Each structure stands twice: as C-alpha cells, then as structure tokens.
PDB file of C-alpha atoms in Angstrom:
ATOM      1  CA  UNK A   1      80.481  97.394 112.094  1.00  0.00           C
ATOM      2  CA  UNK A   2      83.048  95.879 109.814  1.00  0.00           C
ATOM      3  CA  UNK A   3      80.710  96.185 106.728  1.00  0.00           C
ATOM      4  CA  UNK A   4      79.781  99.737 108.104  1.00  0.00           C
ATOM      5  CA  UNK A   5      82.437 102.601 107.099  1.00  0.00           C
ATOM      6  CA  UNK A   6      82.975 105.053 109.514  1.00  0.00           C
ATOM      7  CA  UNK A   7      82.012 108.648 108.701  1.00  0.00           C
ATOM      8  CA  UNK A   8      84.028 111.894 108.694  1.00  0.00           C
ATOM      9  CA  UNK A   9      82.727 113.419 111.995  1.00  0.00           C
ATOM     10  CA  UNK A  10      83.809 109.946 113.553  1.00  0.00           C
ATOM     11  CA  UNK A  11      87.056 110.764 113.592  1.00  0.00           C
ATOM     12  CA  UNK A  12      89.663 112.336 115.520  1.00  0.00           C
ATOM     13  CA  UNK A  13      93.469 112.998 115.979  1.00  0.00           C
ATOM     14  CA  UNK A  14      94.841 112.819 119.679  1.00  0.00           C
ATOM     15  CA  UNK A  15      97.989 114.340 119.811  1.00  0.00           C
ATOM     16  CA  UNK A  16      98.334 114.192 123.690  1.00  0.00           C
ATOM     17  CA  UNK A  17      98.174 118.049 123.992  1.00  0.00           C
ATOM     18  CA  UNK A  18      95.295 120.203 126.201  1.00  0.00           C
ATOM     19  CA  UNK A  19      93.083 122.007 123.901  1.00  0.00           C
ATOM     20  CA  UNK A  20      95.339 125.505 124.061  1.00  0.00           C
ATOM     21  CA  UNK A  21      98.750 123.848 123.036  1.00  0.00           C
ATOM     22  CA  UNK A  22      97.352 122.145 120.430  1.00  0.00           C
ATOM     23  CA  UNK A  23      95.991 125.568 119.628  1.00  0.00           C
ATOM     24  CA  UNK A  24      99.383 127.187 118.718  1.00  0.00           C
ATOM     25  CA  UNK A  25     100.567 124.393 116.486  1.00  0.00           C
ATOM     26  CA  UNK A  26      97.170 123.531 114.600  1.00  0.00           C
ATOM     27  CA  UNK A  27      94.542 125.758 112.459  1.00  0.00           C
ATOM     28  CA  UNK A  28      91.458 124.810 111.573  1.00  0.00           C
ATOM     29  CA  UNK A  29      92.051 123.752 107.738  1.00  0.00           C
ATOM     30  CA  UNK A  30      95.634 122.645 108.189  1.00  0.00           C
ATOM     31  CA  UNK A  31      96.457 119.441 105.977  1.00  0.00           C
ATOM     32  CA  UNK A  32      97.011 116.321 107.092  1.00  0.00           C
ATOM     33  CA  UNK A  33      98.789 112.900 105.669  1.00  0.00           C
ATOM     34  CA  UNK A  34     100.396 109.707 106.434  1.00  0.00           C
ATOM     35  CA  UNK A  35     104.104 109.409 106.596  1.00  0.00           C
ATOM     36  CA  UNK A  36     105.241 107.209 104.190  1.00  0.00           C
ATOM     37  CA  UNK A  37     107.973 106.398 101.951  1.00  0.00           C
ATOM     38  CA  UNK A  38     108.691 105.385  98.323  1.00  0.00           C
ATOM     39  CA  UNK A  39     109.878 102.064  98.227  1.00  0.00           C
ATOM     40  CA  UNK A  40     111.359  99.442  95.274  1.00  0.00           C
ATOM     41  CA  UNK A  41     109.490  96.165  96.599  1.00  0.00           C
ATOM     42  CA  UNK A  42     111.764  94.330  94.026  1.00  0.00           C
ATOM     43  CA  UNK A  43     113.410  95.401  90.512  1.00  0.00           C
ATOM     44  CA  UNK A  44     109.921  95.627  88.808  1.00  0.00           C
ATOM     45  CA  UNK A  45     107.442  96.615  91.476  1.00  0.00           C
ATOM     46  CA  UNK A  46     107.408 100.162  93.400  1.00  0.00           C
ATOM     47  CA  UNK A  47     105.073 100.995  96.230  1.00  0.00           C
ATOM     48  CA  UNK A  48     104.205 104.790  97.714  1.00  0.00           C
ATOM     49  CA  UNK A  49     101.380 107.117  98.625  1.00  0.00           C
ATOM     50  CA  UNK A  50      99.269 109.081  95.891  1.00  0.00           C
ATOM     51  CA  UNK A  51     100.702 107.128  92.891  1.00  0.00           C
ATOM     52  CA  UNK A  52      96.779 108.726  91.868  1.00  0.00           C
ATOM     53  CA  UNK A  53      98.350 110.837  90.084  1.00  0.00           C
ATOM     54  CA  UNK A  54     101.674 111.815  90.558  1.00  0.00           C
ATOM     55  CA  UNK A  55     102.657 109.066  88.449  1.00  0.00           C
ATOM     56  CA  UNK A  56     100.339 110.149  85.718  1.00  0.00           C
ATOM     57  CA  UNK A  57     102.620 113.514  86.454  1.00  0.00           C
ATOM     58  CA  UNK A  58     105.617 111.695  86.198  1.00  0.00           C
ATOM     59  CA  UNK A  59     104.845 110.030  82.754  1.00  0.00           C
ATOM     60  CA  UNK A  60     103.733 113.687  81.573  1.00  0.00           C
ATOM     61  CA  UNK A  61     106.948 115.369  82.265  1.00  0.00           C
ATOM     62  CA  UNK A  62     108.974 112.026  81.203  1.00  0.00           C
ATOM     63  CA  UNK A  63     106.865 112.253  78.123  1.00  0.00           C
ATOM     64  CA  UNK A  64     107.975 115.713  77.243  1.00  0.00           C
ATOM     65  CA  UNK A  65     111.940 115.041  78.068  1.00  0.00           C
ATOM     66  CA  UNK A  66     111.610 112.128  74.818  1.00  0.00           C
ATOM     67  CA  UNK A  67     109.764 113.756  72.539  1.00  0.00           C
ATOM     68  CA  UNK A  68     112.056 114.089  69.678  1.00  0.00           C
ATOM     69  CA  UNK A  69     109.793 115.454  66.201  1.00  0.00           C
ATOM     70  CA  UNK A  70     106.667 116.596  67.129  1.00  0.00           C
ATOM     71  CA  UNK A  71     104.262 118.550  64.837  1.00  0.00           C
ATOM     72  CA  UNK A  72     101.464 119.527  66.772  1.00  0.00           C
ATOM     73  CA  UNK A  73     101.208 122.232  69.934  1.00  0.00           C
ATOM     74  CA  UNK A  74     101.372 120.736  73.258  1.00  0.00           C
ATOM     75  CA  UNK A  75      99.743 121.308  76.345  1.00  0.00           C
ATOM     76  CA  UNK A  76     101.030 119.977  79.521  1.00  0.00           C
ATOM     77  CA  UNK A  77      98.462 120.645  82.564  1.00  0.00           C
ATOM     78  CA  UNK A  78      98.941 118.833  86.269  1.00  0.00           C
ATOM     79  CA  UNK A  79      95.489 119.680  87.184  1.00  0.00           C
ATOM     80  CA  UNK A  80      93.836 120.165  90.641  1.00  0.00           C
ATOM     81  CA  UNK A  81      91.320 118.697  92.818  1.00  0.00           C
ATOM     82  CA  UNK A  82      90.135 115.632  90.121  1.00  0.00           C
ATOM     83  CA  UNK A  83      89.613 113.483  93.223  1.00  0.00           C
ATOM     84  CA  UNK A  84      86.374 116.212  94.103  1.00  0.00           C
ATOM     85  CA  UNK A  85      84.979 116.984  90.849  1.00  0.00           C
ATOM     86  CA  UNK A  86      87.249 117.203  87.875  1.00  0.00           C
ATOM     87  CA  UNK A  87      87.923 120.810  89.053  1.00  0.00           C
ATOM     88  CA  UNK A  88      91.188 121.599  87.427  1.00  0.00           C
ATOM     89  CA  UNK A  89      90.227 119.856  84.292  1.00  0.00           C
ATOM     90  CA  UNK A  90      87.083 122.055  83.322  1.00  0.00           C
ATOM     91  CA  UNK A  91      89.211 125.382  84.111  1.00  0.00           C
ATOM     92  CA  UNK A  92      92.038 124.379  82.197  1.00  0.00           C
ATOM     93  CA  UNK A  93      90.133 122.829  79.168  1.00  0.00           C
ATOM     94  CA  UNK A  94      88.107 126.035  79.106  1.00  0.00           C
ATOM     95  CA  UNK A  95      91.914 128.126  79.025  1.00  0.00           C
ATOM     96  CA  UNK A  96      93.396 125.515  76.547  1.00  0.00           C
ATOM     97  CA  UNK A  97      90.186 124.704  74.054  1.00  0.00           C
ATOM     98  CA  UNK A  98      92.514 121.938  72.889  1.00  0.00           C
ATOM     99  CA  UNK A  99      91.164 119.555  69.735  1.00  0.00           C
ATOM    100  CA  UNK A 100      92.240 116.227  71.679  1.00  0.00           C
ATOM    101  CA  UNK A 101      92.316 115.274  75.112  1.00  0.00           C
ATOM    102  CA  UNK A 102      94.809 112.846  76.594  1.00  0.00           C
ATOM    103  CA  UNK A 103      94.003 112.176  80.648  1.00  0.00           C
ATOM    104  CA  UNK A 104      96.887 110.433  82.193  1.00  0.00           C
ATOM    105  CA  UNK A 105      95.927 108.665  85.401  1.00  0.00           C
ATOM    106  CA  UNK A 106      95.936 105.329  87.231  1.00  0.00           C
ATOM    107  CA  UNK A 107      93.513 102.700  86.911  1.00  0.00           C
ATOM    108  CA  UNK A 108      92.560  99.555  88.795  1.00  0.00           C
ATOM    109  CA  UNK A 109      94.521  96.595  89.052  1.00  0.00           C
ATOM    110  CA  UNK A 110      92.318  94.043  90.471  1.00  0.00           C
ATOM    111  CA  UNK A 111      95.099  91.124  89.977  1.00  0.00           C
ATOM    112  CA  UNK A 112      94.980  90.415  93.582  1.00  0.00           C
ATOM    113  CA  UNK A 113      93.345  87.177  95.544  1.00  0.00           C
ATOM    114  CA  UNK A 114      89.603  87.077  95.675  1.00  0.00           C
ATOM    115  CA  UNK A 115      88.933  89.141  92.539  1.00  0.00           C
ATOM    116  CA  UNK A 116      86.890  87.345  90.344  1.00  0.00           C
ATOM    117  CA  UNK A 117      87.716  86.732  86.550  1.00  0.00           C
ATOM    118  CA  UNK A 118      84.692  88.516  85.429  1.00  0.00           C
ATOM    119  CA  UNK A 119      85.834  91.526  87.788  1.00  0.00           C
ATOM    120  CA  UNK A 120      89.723  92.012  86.194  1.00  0.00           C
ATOM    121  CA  UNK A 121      90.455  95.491  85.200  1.00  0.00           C
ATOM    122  CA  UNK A 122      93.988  95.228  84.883  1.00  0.00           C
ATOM    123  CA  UNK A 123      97.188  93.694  85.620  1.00  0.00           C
ATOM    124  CA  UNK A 124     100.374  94.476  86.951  1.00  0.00           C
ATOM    125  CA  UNK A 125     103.400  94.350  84.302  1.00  0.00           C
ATOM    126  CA  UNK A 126     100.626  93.579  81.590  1.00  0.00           C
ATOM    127  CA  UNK A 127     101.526  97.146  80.306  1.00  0.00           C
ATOM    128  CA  UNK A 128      99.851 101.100  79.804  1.00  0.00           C
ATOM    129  CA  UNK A 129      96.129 101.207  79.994  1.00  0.00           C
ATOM    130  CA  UNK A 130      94.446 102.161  77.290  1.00  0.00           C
ATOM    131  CA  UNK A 131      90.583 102.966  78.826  1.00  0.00           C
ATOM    132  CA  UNK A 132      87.493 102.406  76.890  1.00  0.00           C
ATOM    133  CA  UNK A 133      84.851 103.328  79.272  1.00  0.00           C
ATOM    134  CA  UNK A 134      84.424 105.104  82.584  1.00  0.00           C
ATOM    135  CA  UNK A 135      81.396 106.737  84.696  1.00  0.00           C
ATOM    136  CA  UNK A 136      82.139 110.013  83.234  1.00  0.00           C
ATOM    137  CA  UNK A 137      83.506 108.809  79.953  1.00  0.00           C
ATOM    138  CA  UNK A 138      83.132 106.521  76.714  1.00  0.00           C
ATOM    139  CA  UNK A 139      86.643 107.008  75.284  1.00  0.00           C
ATOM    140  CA  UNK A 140      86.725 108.842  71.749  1.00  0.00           C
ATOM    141  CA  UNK A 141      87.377 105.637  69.235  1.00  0.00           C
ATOM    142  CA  UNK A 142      89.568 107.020  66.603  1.00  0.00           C
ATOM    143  CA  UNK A 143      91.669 108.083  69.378  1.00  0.00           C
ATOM    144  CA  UNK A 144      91.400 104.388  70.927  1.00  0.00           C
ATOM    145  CA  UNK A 145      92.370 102.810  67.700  1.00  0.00           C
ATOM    146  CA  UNK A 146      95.019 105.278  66.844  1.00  0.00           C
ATOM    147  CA  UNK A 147      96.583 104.888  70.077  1.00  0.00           C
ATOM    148  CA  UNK A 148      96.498 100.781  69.272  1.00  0.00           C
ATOM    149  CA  UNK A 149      97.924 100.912  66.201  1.00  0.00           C
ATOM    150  CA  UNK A 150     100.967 103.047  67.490  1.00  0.00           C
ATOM    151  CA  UNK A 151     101.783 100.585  70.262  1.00  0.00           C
ATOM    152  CA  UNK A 152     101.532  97.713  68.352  1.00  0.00           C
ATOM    153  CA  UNK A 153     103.836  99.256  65.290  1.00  0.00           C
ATOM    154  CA  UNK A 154     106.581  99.788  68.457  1.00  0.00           C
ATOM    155  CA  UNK A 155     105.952  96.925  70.308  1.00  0.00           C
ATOM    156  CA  UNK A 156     104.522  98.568  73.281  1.00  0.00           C
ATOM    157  CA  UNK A 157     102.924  96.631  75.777  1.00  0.00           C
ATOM    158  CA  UNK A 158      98.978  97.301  76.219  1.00  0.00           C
ATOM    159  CA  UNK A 159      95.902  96.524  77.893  1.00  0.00           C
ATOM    160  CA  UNK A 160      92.580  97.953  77.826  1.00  0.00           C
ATOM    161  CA  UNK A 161      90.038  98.836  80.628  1.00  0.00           C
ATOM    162  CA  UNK A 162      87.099  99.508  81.492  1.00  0.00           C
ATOM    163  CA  UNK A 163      85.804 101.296  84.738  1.00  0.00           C
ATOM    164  CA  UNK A 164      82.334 101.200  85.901  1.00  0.00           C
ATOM    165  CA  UNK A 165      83.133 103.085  88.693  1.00  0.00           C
ATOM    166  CA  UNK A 166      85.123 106.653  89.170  1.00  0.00           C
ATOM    167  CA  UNK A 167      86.484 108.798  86.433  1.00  0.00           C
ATOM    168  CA  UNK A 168      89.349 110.789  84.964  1.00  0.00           C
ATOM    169  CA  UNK A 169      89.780 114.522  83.537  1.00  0.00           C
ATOM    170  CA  UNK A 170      89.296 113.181  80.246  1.00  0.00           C
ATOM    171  CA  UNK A 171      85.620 113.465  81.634  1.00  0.00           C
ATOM    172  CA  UNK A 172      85.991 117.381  81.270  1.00  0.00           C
ATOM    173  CA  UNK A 173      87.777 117.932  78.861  1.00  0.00           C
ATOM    174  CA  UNK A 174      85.588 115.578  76.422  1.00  0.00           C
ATOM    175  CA  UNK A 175      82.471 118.390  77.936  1.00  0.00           C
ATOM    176  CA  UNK A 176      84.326 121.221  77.394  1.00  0.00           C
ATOM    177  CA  UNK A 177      82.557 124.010  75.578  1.00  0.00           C
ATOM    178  CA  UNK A 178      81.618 122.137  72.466  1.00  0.00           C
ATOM    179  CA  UNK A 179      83.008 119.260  73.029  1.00  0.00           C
ATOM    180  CA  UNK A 180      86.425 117.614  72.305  1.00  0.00           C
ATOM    181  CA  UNK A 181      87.585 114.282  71.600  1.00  0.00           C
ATOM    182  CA  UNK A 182      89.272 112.474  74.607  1.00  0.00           C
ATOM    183  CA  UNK A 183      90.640 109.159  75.909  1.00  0.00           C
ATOM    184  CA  UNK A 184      92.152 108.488  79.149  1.00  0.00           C
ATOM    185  CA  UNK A 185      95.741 106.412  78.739  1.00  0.00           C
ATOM    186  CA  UNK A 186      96.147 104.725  82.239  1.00  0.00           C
ATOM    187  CA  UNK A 187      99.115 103.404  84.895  1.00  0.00           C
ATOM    188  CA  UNK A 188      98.082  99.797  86.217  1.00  0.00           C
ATOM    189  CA  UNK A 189      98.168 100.236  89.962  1.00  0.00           C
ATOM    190  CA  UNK A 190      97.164  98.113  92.866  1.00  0.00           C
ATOM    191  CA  UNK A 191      95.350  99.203  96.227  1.00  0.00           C
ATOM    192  CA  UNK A 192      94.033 102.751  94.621  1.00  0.00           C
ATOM    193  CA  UNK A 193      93.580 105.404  97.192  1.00  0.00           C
ATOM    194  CA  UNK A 194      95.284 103.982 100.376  1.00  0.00           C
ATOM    195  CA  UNK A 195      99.094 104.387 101.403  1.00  0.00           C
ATOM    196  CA  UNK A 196     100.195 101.826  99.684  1.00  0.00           C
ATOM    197  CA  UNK A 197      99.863 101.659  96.050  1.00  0.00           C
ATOM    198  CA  UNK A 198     101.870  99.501  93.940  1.00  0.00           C
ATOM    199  CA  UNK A 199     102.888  99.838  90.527  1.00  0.00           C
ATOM    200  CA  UNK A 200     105.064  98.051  88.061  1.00  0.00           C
ATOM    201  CA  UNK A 201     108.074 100.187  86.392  1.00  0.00           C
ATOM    202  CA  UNK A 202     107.901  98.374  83.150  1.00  0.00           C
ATOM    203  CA  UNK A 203     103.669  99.853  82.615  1.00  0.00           C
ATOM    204  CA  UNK A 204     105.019 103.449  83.849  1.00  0.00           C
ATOM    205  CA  UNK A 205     108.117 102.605  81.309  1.00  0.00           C
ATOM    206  CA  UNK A 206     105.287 102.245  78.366  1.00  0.00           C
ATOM    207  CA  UNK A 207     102.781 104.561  78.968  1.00  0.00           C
ATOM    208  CA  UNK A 208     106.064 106.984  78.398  1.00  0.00           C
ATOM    209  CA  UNK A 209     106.654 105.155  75.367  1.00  0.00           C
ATOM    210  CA  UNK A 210     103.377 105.511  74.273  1.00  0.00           C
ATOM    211  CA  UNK A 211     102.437 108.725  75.024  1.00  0.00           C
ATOM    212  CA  UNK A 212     105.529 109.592  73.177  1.00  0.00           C
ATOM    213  CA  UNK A 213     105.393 107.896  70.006  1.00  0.00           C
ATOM    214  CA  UNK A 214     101.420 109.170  69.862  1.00  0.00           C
ATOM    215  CA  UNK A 215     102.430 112.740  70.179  1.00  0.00           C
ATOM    216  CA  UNK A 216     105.403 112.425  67.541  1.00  0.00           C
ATOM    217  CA  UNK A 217     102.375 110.897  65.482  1.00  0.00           C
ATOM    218  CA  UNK A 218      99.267 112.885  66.331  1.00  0.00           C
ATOM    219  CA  UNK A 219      99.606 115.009  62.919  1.00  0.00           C
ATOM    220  CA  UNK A 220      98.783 112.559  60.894  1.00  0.00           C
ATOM    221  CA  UNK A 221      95.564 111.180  62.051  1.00  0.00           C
ATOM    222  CA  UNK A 222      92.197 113.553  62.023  1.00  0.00           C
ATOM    223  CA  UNK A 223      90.428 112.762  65.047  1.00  0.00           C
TER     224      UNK A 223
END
C-alpha cells in the first residue's frame, strides 16, 4: 500500500457535521487548501505553499520594478491553470503573438539525501535555472546562450537543467500559431508540489537579476 498512491475518490474530509449542516457551509466545487504559513528557515532559505509559481510571479513583478532602459515591448502575463494543461499560456500567447517567450517557473532541486548524482537537477543557492530541456520543451538555443552570456558579463549566478519529466508555459508559447522562440528561466526549489517548498533567496535574488539585465538587453540580439 505504501508503493500504491491513493486515488481521488479515496478521499474524504470529515468535518464532524451531519450531512445538512455541512450542507449550508459547503458547495459542491468549493476550494480547498492547507493552512500554512511563509516561513524564513534561516537568512538564506524560505519555506511556503505553492512557491510553483507564485515565486515565478514574484520575480516577474520584481523584474519589472528594476528595469531601468529597456528597448523592446513587454508583456507581463501570470497565467492560469499550467498545472492542468498549459491553459493560460496558449490563450495568452494566442492574445500576445509575442517574438520570444520567457516562462518563469520553479524547477527541481533534487539536492536532498538519497538522490543519486546521475539524478541532480539542481541545487539550492547554486543560482537561477536556466532550462535546456523539458517534456514539452527543447529550449530555443540562441535564447540559452544569450541568456549565458548576460549572466556571466554581471556575475550572476547560474545553473542549467534539464527535466525529463513535467513542463512549463514556455511549452505553449514555443506552439503558438507559428511558432515562437522560448526558454524557460527557473527558481531552484525543493519538495515541488507539497506544502512545504523551500527555496533559497539568493536564486530568487538572480533570476531578478537576470531576467532584468536580459530584458534591458533583448534588442540587441536576433533570436
């Protein structure tokens, strides 16, 4: 049973009412989540629910605040429902028909016990993702390489990644209409899709920074 995951119809909430009084509180297609807070673990690490994405959000609208000369129109979406399909994505690259596609997500990081060396996605502290590869995506390489040569001209800290599993918007936007160039630029974050994912505040801190300084930039490359 252990190895077994449980499905859906398996579970249940018992609030301790009688069918009627639970009636008048609860509708069929009411939401439900976990209580829990943000919390600093230490001076570097944070730890919350749904980092996937509202981090990615976060470094979006940090992104915009530092922008200081920037040549090139901008389009800042927080999508919808990427978790079941990428939904938001297609209808908004459809709206936008932008020339490049950034996604800004999370990504795995697998720097835990028991992962194997072979199995490393990413690391904590170890800075911004830049992603090569996903199940819905092989990142656009003049984007990849421009976005390399802009961190390491300002020092950023980088990794790469690769995902063989799960995918980002850049997934829709790289399929919308006739196609556009896109690349995913990822948040290294532990324990992915449970109620307590951890990140680091220095890799949130430079996928800002890089985001940034590839906007400010983005003129004067032809992807």
């Amino acid at each position: 049973e252990r190895k077994k995951p449980p499905k859906i119809k398996d579970f249940f909430i018992d609030v301790g009412l009688k069918k009627d009084e639970v009636s008048k509180i609860v509708k069929p297609g009411d939401f439900v989540t976990l209580d829990r807070n943000f919390k600093e673990l230490n001076d570097k690490i944070i730890t919350a629910k749904a980092f996937d994405d509202r981090v990615g959000v976060y470094v979006m609208i940090e992104t915009l605040k530092r922008i200081k000369d920037c040549y090139v129109d901008i389009y800042a979406v927080a999508t919808v429902q990427e978790e079941v399909g990428l939904r938001g994505a297609i209808v908004s690259s459809f709206s936008v028909e932008p020339d490049v596609g950034i996604a800004l997500d999370v990504t795995i990081a697998s720097d835990i016990p028991g992962t194997k060396e072979e199995e490393m996605v990413t690391t904590l502290g170890e800075g911004t993702a830049i992603n090569l590869m996903d199940s819905h995506t092989i990142s656009n390489k003049k984007i990849v390489n421009f976005l390399r040569k802009i961190a390491e001209e300002n020092k950023i800290k980088y990794q790469t990644d690769i995902l063989l599993g799960g995918g980002t918007d850049a997934g829709a936007i790289q399929r919308s209409k006739s196609g556009v160039p896109a690349c995913t630029l990822s948040i290294p974050t532990r324990y992915v899709h449970s109620v307590v994912e951890m990140c680091h505040k220095e890799d949130i801190e430079n996928s800002i920074k890089l985001m940034s300084k590839f906007l400010e930039n983005a003129h004067k490359e032809e992807f």
